[in-house]
């Protein structure tokens, strides 16, 4: 400090605050710590308030605030509370991205991925929640297009049941499930399969029938599978009666076989499993093997 003027040069400020002279000069050039005047030799001079201002700027910079935001606070164009709130939101978003990247890297350590797959995994995992939801919405809109049916609308709603975002700290399993889900809904063959299932069920009350049939299939056909009982065996006919009425007319049997051929689709079941995994839920046990057992038993005994 100059004893006569009570002002500081940049070098004196640096010694007083512990900051580098070039840092103070840069902040001064940016307008956050302006000089109060210049000496006869053209040197910038600062008053005691500059010392306090430098301490505040250093603290806010350490917290990650940019110089533009700091200048708005110092000029009282915005409050520190407002800037801090915005910065917290930005940090939260950055933390989520970093955690997702960590999960992606963990996933890659557990699988032998090609360069193409690595790029795909990283790109899909970094999508925003809106972009992720749009992928699912586009798929559901396509397969349910022009279908006016209460059951179809209900199933379509279930198929859209994607969480608003990946968890704050997603597991590698959740990232992997999301990547597999995005690949699945983008597959033309899968889209055609689901579209065919949707159209076949329009207006025939198959959803209610399927919901009633499922527990019977899992209980009886599932038990037969666990015992290793072949669907062609004589005993399978008795088990089939507990699932499908013995007096069901032949045309109904034929329609049921056609329906079961579509229902017993592993990729459709995988869709529901992946949705559960992305949401952090335990998927339901596989039902397709039991439905396929019923299908084979119907062909063998009816």
XYZ file of C-alpha atoms in Angstrom, residues 10 13 17-35 44 46 50-63 65-68 70-71 74-75:
45
model
C -1.249 -5.149 -8.480
C -2.389 -6.753 -3.857
C -3.965 -11.643 -0.844
C -1.622 -14.464 -1.884
C -3.034 -14.402 -5.417
C -0.824 -14.316 -8.477
C -0.361 -10.913 -10.033
C -1.419 -12.215 -13.441
C -4.655 -13.586 -11.910
C -5.470 -10.185 -10.394
C -4.636 -8.516 -13.706
C -6.937 -10.924 -15.582
C -9.789 -10.361 -13.138
C -9.222 -6.640 -13.381
C -9.329 -6.789 -17.198
C -12.572 -8.784 -16.887
C -14.135 -5.988 -14.837
C -14.765 -7.898 -11.610
C -12.039 -6.019 -9.693
C -11.655 -2.643 -11.443
C -8.922 -0.185 -10.384
C -3.429 0.439 -11.920
C -6.752 -0.411 -6.027
C -10.526 -4.427 -3.781
C -8.922 -6.684 -1.160
C -12.343 -7.785 0.120
C -13.628 -8.100 -3.434
C -10.685 -10.305 -4.407
C -11.360 -12.585 -1.445
C -14.997 -12.949 -2.526
C -14.082 -13.535 -6.181
C -11.541 -16.187 -5.191
C -14.135 -17.975 -3.032
C -16.767 -17.913 -5.770
C -14.262 -19.076 -8.363
C -13.245 -21.966 -6.100
C -16.940 -22.904 -6.017
C -18.814 -19.780 -10.678
C -17.799 -18.033 -13.881
C -16.556 -14.466 -13.994
C -19.681 -13.245 -15.804
C -19.601 -13.163 -10.359
C -19.677 -9.742 -11.982
C -20.927 -7.813 -7.538
C -22.937 -5.321 -9.580
